[in-house]
Amino acid sequence: MRISMIGTRGVPARYGGFETCVEEVGRRLVERGHEVTVYCRGAGVRSARAESHCGMRLVHLPALRRKTLETLSHTALSALHAVVRRPDVAVVFNAANAPLLPLLRLRGTPTITHVDGLEWKRAKWGPAGSAYYRRAEALAVRWSDALIADAWGIQDYYRDRFGTETEYIPYGAPILSEVGTDGITELGLRPRHYHLVVARFEPENHVHVAVDGYLRSNARHPLVVVGSAPYADEYTASIKRAAKRNPNVRLLGGVWDQKLLDQLYGNALTYIHGHSVGGTNPSLLRAMGAGAPTSAFDVRFNREVLGSFGRYFRDAADLAALCDAAEADPASTSLRGQEQVQSLDRYTWDGVAEKYEELAARVLLGGKRKSAPPGRAKAAVTTAVSRQETKEVR
């Protein structure tokens, strides 16, 4: 099959969920004999202009550098390019791109949409952005040949809100057994003597809670924070102000060296995961695969993945207690991290790629998405769109 992957920043991947998925799934589909094209945003990191990566053909197209238009502008150009090239199947990432699906349907290209998490809950979008995402979800249901949800909680959301079924395909978790220590040594860190956060600086990822919780604790080991955000200057500034209160809070910014990032995961005393509105998160899976004992924000998506191996917090006070407990008993904390690796059997990239391949073949052959009892799915989508139109009129 000729498969196009549209709607992400492209590859090589960093630690974004979609990009990681495209890289891991795309290269495995190539190994299985398929022709994979990945649409990449034109400006960016080193090798951004490479023509191929891990056997995938790369197409670089520009995007408008504005928060509300960057994804849509790039996806629009990508969809137009794909219309000319006519892939057998298009995989579109992010339900926000749903208004552009008709471009692909013009040429009869079967389309799969990976819907992502509950993006409309993110504070960065504001009321208008949230309303847009809610309507885009309905359009994704209406115009996609299949929907992918990477968490059971997302499946339930689409079933309850739209009366439609999604394909459950989570991300994979690489098992990182020997990561080394040379990189963290250069940073002045010692194995099992620091707490780690890896996240985009967005309120829903609770980086501010991680810093506040650490500051409230009696922790002696440093808090290492990896991450940044292109459109969150005010939020980033607030985190930097808080970090200045204690020199043990170390803000590393973005870390693009995968070896160093894996060392940070694999040698952490605890990994603090504050993500709350997405589905199954690749950073969480990578931390678990590296044996990093995890303290996670208490939402269904995180409990779904971590289960009994996780420790959970709802606010800074909870997290402060977890940091203190980890440092008080590092041996038990490390053992928990080792045990959680054994729970990752269903999160393998080989299995994930196989499910993508099977789904692509099914939609190419005309397989239809399952829905709720007759009439309910159509009514649910119509109602969702109507509600949004009513809000816009008001």
Coordinates of C-alpha atoms in Angstrom, one line a residue:
M1 CA 0.0 0.0 0.0
R2 CA 1.0 3.6 -0.5
I3 CA 0.3 5.3 2.8
S4 CA 0.6 9.0 3.6
M5 CA 0.9 10.3 7.1
I6 CA -0.4 13.9 7.5
G7 CA -0.9 16.5 10.2
T8 CA 2.3 16.2 12.3
R9 CA 5.6 18.1 12.5
G10 CA 7.1 15.1 10.8
V11 CA 10.3 13.1 11.4
P12 CA 12.9 12.6 12.7
A13 CA 10.8 12.6 15.9
R14 CA 11.6 14.3 19.1
Y15 CA 9.4 13.6 22.1
G16 CA 6.0 14.6 20.7
G17 CA 3.5 11.8 20.7
F18 CA 2.3 12.0 17.1
E19 CA 5.8 12.4 15.7
T20 CA 7.1 9.4 17.7
C21 CA 4.2 7.3 16.4
V22 CA 4.8 8.3 12.8
E23 CA 8.5 7.4 13.1
E24 CA 8.0 4.1 14.8
V25 CA 5.0 3.0 12.8
G26 CA 6.2 4.4 9.5
R27 CA 9.5 2.7 9.5
R28 CA 7.9 -0.7 10.4
L29 CA 5.4 -0.3 7.6
V30 CA 8.3 0.3 5.2
E31 CA 10.0 -2.9 6.5
R32 CA 6.7 -4.7 5.7
G33 CA 6.9 -3.6 2.1
H34 CA 4.7 -0.5 2.0
E35 CA 5.5 2.9 0.6
V36 CA 5.2 5.5 3.3
T37 CA 5.1 9.3 2.8
V38 CA 5.4 11.6 5.8
Y39 CA 4.5 15.3 5.5
C40 CA 6.9 17.5 7.5
R41 CA 6.8 21.2 8.4
G42 CA 9.5 23.0 6.3
A43 CA 11.5 24.9 8.9
G44 CA 13.0 23.3 12.0
V45 CA 15.7 21.1 13.3
R46 CA 18.7 19.5 11.7
S47 CA 18.0 17.1 8.8
A48 CA 14.6 18.9 8.3
R49 CA 15.3 18.9 4.6
A50 CA 16.3 15.2 4.2
E51 CA 14.4 13.4 1.4
S52 CA 14.0 10.2 3.4
H53 CA 14.2 8.9 6.9
C54 CA 14.2 5.2 7.9
G55 CA 12.9 4.4 4.5
M56 CA 10.0 6.9 4.6
R57 CA 9.7 9.5 1.9
L58 CA 9.6 13.0 3.4
V59 CA 7.7 15.9 1.8
H60 CA 8.6 19.3 3.4
L61 CA 5.9 22.0 3.2
P62 CA 5.7 25.4 4.9
A63 CA 3.3 26.4 7.7
L64 CA 2.1 29.8 9.1
R65 CA 3.9 30.4 12.3
R66 CA 0.9 31.3 14.4
K67 CA -0.5 29.1 17.2
T68 CA -4.0 28.9 15.8
L69 CA -3.0 28.4 12.1
E70 CA 0.3 26.4 12.1
T71 CA -1.2 22.9 12.1
L72 CA -4.1 23.7 9.8
S73 CA -2.1 25.6 7.2
H74 CA 0.5 22.8 7.0
T75 CA -2.2 20.1 6.8
A76 CA -4.1 22.0 4.1
L77 CA -1.0 22.1 1.9
S78 CA -0.2 18.4 2.7
A79 CA -3.7 17.3 1.8
L80 CA -3.6 19.2 -1.5
H81 CA -0.2 17.6 -2.3
A82 CA -1.7 14.2 -1.4
V83 CA -4.7 14.8 -3.6
V84 CA -2.3 15.0 -6.6
R85 CA -0.2 12.1 -5.5
R86 CA -3.3 9.9 -4.6
P87 CA -2.1 7.5 -1.9
D88 CA -4.0 4.3 -1.3
V89 CA -4.7 5.4 2.3
A90 CA -4.1 8.6 4.3
V91 CA -3.6 8.6 8.0
V92 CA -4.4 12.1 9.4
F93 CA -3.2 12.9 12.9
N94 CA -5.3 15.3 15.2
A95 CA -9.0 15.7 15.0
A96 CA -8.4 19.5 14.6
N97 CA -7.5 18.7 10.9
A98 CA -11.0 17.2 10.2
P99 CA -12.3 20.2 8.2
L100 CA -9.6 19.3 5.6
L101 CA -10.7 15.7 5.2
P102 CA -13.0 16.5 2.2
L103 CA -9.9 17.4 0.2
L104 CA -8.8 13.8 0.5
R105 CA -12.2 12.5 -0.1
L106 CA -12.5 14.4 -3.4
R107 CA -10.2 11.8 -5.0
G108 CA -11.7 8.9 -3.1
T109 CA -8.7 8.4 -0.7
P110 CA -9.7 6.3 2.3
T111 CA -8.9 8.3 5.4
I112 CA -8.0 7.3 9.0
T113 CA -8.0 10.0 11.7
H114 CA -6.0 9.6 14.9
V115 CA -8.2 11.8 17.1
D116 CA -5.6 12.5 19.9
G117 CA -6.8 13.4 23.4
L118 CA -9.4 15.9 24.6
E119 CA -7.7 18.9 23.0
W120 CA -10.7 21.2 23.7
K121 CA -9.8 21.1 27.4
R122 CA -6.5 22.8 26.9
A123 CA -6.5 26.3 28.3
K124 CA -4.2 27.7 25.6
W125 CA -7.0 27.6 23.0
G126 CA -9.5 29.8 24.9
P127 CA -13.3 29.6 24.3
A128 CA -13.1 30.0 20.5
G129 CA -10.4 27.3 20.2
S130 CA -12.2 25.0 22.5
A131 CA -15.4 25.4 20.4
Y132 CA -13.5 24.7 17.2
Y133 CA -12.0 21.5 18.6
R134 CA -15.4 20.3 19.8
R135 CA -16.9 20.8 16.3
A136 CA -13.8 19.3 14.6
E137 CA -14.3 16.1 16.6
A138 CA -17.8 15.8 15.2
L139 CA -16.5 16.4 11.6
A140 CA -13.8 13.7 12.1
V141 CA -16.5 11.3 13.0
R142 CA -18.6 12.3 10.0
W143 CA -15.8 12.3 7.4
S144 CA -13.3 9.6 8.5
D145 CA -13.4 6.0 7.2
A146 CA -11.9 5.0 10.6
L147 CA -10.9 6.6 13.8
I148 CA -8.0 5.7 16.0
A149 CA -8.0 6.2 19.8
D150 CA -4.8 5.6 21.8
A151 CA -6.6 5.1 25.1
W152 CA -9.7 3.3 26.4
G153 CA -10.8 6.5 27.9
I154 CA -10.8 8.2 24.5
Q155 CA -12.8 5.3 23.1
D156 CA -15.4 5.7 25.7
Y157 CA -15.6 9.5 25.1
Y158 CA -16.3 9.0 21.3
R159 CA -18.8 6.2 22.1
D160 CA -20.7 8.2 24.6
R161 CA -20.6 11.6 22.8
F162 CA -21.0 10.5 19.2
G163 CA -22.3 6.9 19.3
T164 CA -19.4 5.6 17.2
E165 CA -16.6 3.1 17.7
T166 CA -12.9 3.8 17.4
E167 CA -9.9 1.5 16.9
Y168 CA -7.9 1.1 20.1
I169 CA -4.3 1.4 19.0
P170 CA -2.0 2.8 21.8
Y171 CA 1.6 3.8 21.5
G172 CA 4.6 1.6 22.0
A173 CA 6.9 1.5 24.9
P174 CA 10.6 0.9 24.2
I175 CA 12.4 -1.1 26.8
L176 CA 15.5 0.7 27.8
S177 CA 17.7 -1.7 29.8
E178 CA 21.2 -0.2 29.4
V179 CA 21.2 3.5 29.0
G180 CA 24.5 4.5 30.5
T181 CA 25.4 7.5 32.7
D182 CA 28.0 9.5 30.9
G183 CA 25.5 12.2 29.7
I184 CA 23.9 12.8 33.1
T185 CA 27.4 12.9 34.7
E186 CA 28.3 15.8 32.4
L187 CA 25.2 17.5 33.7
G188 CA 26.4 17.0 37.3
L189 CA 23.7 14.4 38.1
R190 CA 24.0 11.1 39.9
P191 CA 21.9 8.0 39.1
R192 CA 18.8 7.8 41.4
H193 CA 19.6 11.1 42.9
Y194 CA 17.2 13.4 41.0
H195 CA 13.5 13.7 40.1
L196 CA 12.6 14.2 36.4
V197 CA 9.8 16.0 34.4
V198 CA 9.6 15.8 30.6
A199 CA 6.7 17.8 29.1
R200 CA 5.7 20.7 26.9
F201 CA 5.1 23.7 29.0
E202 CA 1.3 23.8 29.0
P203 CA -1.0 24.2 32.0
E204 CA -2.7 20.8 31.4
N205 CA 0.7 19.1 31.7
H206 CA 1.0 20.6 35.2
V207 CA 4.7 21.5 35.1
H208 CA 3.9 24.3 37.5
V209 CA 2.5 21.8 40.0
A210 CA 5.6 19.6 39.6
V211 CA 7.8 22.6 40.5
D212 CA 5.5 23.8 43.3
G213 CA 5.2 20.3 44.7
Y214 CA 9.0 19.9 44.7
L215 CA 9.5 23.3 46.4
R216 CA 7.0 22.3 49.1
S217 CA 8.8 19.0 49.8
N218 CA 11.9 18.3 51.9
A219 CA 13.6 16.7 48.9
R220 CA 17.3 17.0 48.7
H221 CA 17.8 15.6 45.2
P222 CA 17.4 18.1 42.3
L223 CA 14.3 18.4 40.2
V224 CA 15.3 18.3 36.5
V225 CA 12.8 19.7 34.0
V226 CA 13.0 19.0 30.3
G227 CA 10.7 20.9 27.9
S228 CA 9.6 24.1 26.5
A229 CA 6.7 25.5 24.4
P230 CA 6.6 27.7 21.3
Y231 CA 3.5 29.6 22.2
A232 CA 3.5 29.7 26.0
D233 CA 5.7 32.7 27.0
E234 CA 3.7 33.7 30.1
Y235 CA 3.4 30.2 31.4
T236 CA 7.1 29.5 30.8
A237 CA 8.0 32.7 32.6
S238 CA 5.9 31.7 35.6
I239 CA 7.8 28.4 35.8
K240 CA 11.1 30.1 35.6
R241 CA 10.1 32.5 38.4
A242 CA 9.2 29.6 40.6
A243 CA 12.4 27.7 39.8
K244 CA 14.5 30.7 41.0
R245 CA 13.4 30.0 44.5
N246 CA 15.6 26.9 44.7
P247 CA 18.8 26.3 42.8
N248 CA 18.0 22.5 42.9
V249 CA 15.3 23.1 40.3
R250 CA 17.1 22.8 37.0
L251 CA 15.4 23.8 33.8
L252 CA 17.2 22.2 30.8
G253 CA 14.8 23.4 28.1
G254 CA 14.4 21.1 25.1
V255 CA 16.6 18.1 24.9
W256 CA 16.9 16.8 21.4
D257 CA 19.6 14.2 22.0
Q258 CA 17.7 10.9 22.4
K259 CA 20.6 9.2 24.1
L260 CA 20.8 11.8 26.8
L261 CA 17.0 11.9 27.2
D262 CA 17.0 8.1 27.7
Q263 CA 19.7 8.4 30.3
L264 CA 17.6 11.0 32.1
Y265 CA 14.7 8.7 32.2
G266 CA 16.7 5.6 33.0
N267 CA 18.6 7.1 36.0
A268 CA 15.8 9.1 37.6
L269 CA 14.8 8.4 41.2
T270 CA 11.2 9.3 40.1
Y271 CA 9.6 10.5 36.9
I272 CA 6.8 13.1 37.5
H273 CA 4.1 12.9 34.8
G274 CA 1.6 15.7 34.9
H275 CA -0.2 15.2 31.6
S276 CA -4.0 15.2 32.1
V277 CA -6.0 15.6 28.8
G278 CA -4.3 13.4 26.3
G279 CA -4.7 9.6 25.9
T280 CA -1.8 7.2 26.2
N281 CA 1.3 9.4 26.4
P282 CA 4.7 8.3 24.8
S283 CA 6.7 10.1 27.4
L284 CA 5.0 8.1 30.1
L285 CA 5.6 4.8 28.3
R286 CA 9.2 5.7 27.6
A287 CA 9.7 6.4 31.3
M288 CA 8.1 3.2 32.3
G289 CA 10.2 1.3 29.8
A290 CA 13.3 2.8 31.3
G291 CA 12.3 1.6 34.7
A292 CA 11.7 5.2 36.1
P293 CA 9.3 5.0 39.1
T294 CA 6.4 7.3 38.2
S295 CA 4.3 9.8 40.0
A296 CA 1.4 10.8 37.8
F297 CA -1.4 13.3 37.8
D298 CA -4.5 11.4 38.9
V299 CA -6.6 11.0 35.8
R300 CA -8.1 8.0 34.1
F301 CA -5.6 8.0 31.2
N302 CA -2.6 7.7 33.5
R303 CA -4.2 5.1 35.7
E304 CA -5.1 3.1 32.6
V305 CA -1.4 2.8 31.8
L306 CA 0.4 2.7 35.2
G307 CA -2.2 0.8 37.2
S308 CA -0.9 -0.2 40.7
F309 CA 2.7 0.6 39.8
G310 CA 2.1 4.3 39.8
R311 CA 1.8 6.8 42.6
Y312 CA -0.7 9.6 42.0
F313 CA -1.2 13.3 42.9
R314 CA -3.9 15.9 42.5
D315 CA -2.1 18.9 43.8
A316 CA 1.3 20.2 44.9
A317 CA 0.8 18.9 48.5
D318 CA 0.3 15.4 47.2
L319 CA 3.4 15.5 45.1
A320 CA 5.5 16.9 47.9
A321 CA 4.6 13.9 49.9
L322 CA 5.5 11.5 47.1
C323 CA 8.9 13.2 46.6
D324 CA 9.6 12.9 50.3
A325 CA 8.5 9.2 50.4
A326 CA 10.7 8.3 47.4
E327 CA 13.8 9.8 48.9
A328 CA 13.0 8.2 52.3
D329 CA 13.0 4.7 50.7
P330 CA 14.9 4.7 47.4
A331 CA 15.3 1.0 47.3
S332 CA 11.5 0.3 47.3
T333 CA 11.0 3.1 44.9
S334 CA 13.6 1.7 42.4
L335 CA 12.0 -1.8 42.8
R336 CA 8.6 -0.4 41.8
G337 CA 10.2 1.1 38.7
Q338 CA 11.7 -2.3 37.7
E339 CA 8.4 -4.1 38.3
Q340 CA 6.4 -1.6 36.1
V341 CA 8.5 -2.7 33.0
Q342 CA 6.8 -6.1 33.2
S343 CA 3.4 -4.5 32.6
L344 CA 4.2 -3.2 29.2
D345 CA 3.4 -6.3 27.1
R346 CA 0.5 -4.6 25.2
Y347 CA 2.6 -1.5 24.4
T348 CA 4.9 -2.8 21.7
W349 CA 5.7 -0.8 18.5
D350 CA 5.7 -4.0 16.4
G351 CA 2.1 -4.7 17.6
V352 CA 1.1 -1.1 17.0
A353 CA 2.4 -1.1 13.5
E354 CA 0.6 -4.4 12.7
K355 CA -2.7 -2.8 13.8
Y356 CA -2.1 0.2 11.6
E357 CA -1.4 -2.1 8.7
E358 CA -4.5 -4.1 9.3
L359 CA -6.7 -1.0 9.6
A360 CA -5.2 0.6 6.5
A361 CA -5.9 -2.6 4.5
R362 CA -9.5 -2.8 5.9
V363 CA -10.4 0.8 4.9
L364 CA -8.8 0.3 1.5
L365 CA -11.1 -2.7 0.9
G366 CA -14.1 -0.6 2.0
G367 CA -14.5 -1.7 5.6
K368 CA -16.9 0.5 7.5
R369 CA -16.5 1.8 11.0
K370 CA -18.8 0.3 13.6
S371 CA -21.4 2.6 15.2
A372 CA -23.9 2.5 18.0
P373 CA -27.5 1.1 17.4
P374 CA -29.1 2.3 14.1
G375 CA -29.8 6.1 14.1
R376 CA -27.9 6.8 17.3
A377 CA -24.5 7.6 15.7
K378 CA -25.9 9.9 13.1
A379 CA -28.1 11.7 15.7
A380 CA -25.1 12.0 18.0
V381 CA -23.0 13.7 15.4
T382 CA -25.8 15.9 14.2
T383 CA -26.6 17.0 17.7
A384 CA -22.9 17.7 18.5
V385 CA -22.6 19.9 15.4
S386 CA -25.9 21.6 16.0
R387 CA -25.0 22.4 19.6
Q388 CA -21.8 24.1 18.5
E389 CA -23.6 26.1 15.7
T390 CA -26.1 27.3 18.3
K391 CA -23.3 28.4 20.6
E392 CA -21.7 30.3 17.7
V393 CA -24.9 32.1 16.9
R394 CA -25.3 33.1 20.6

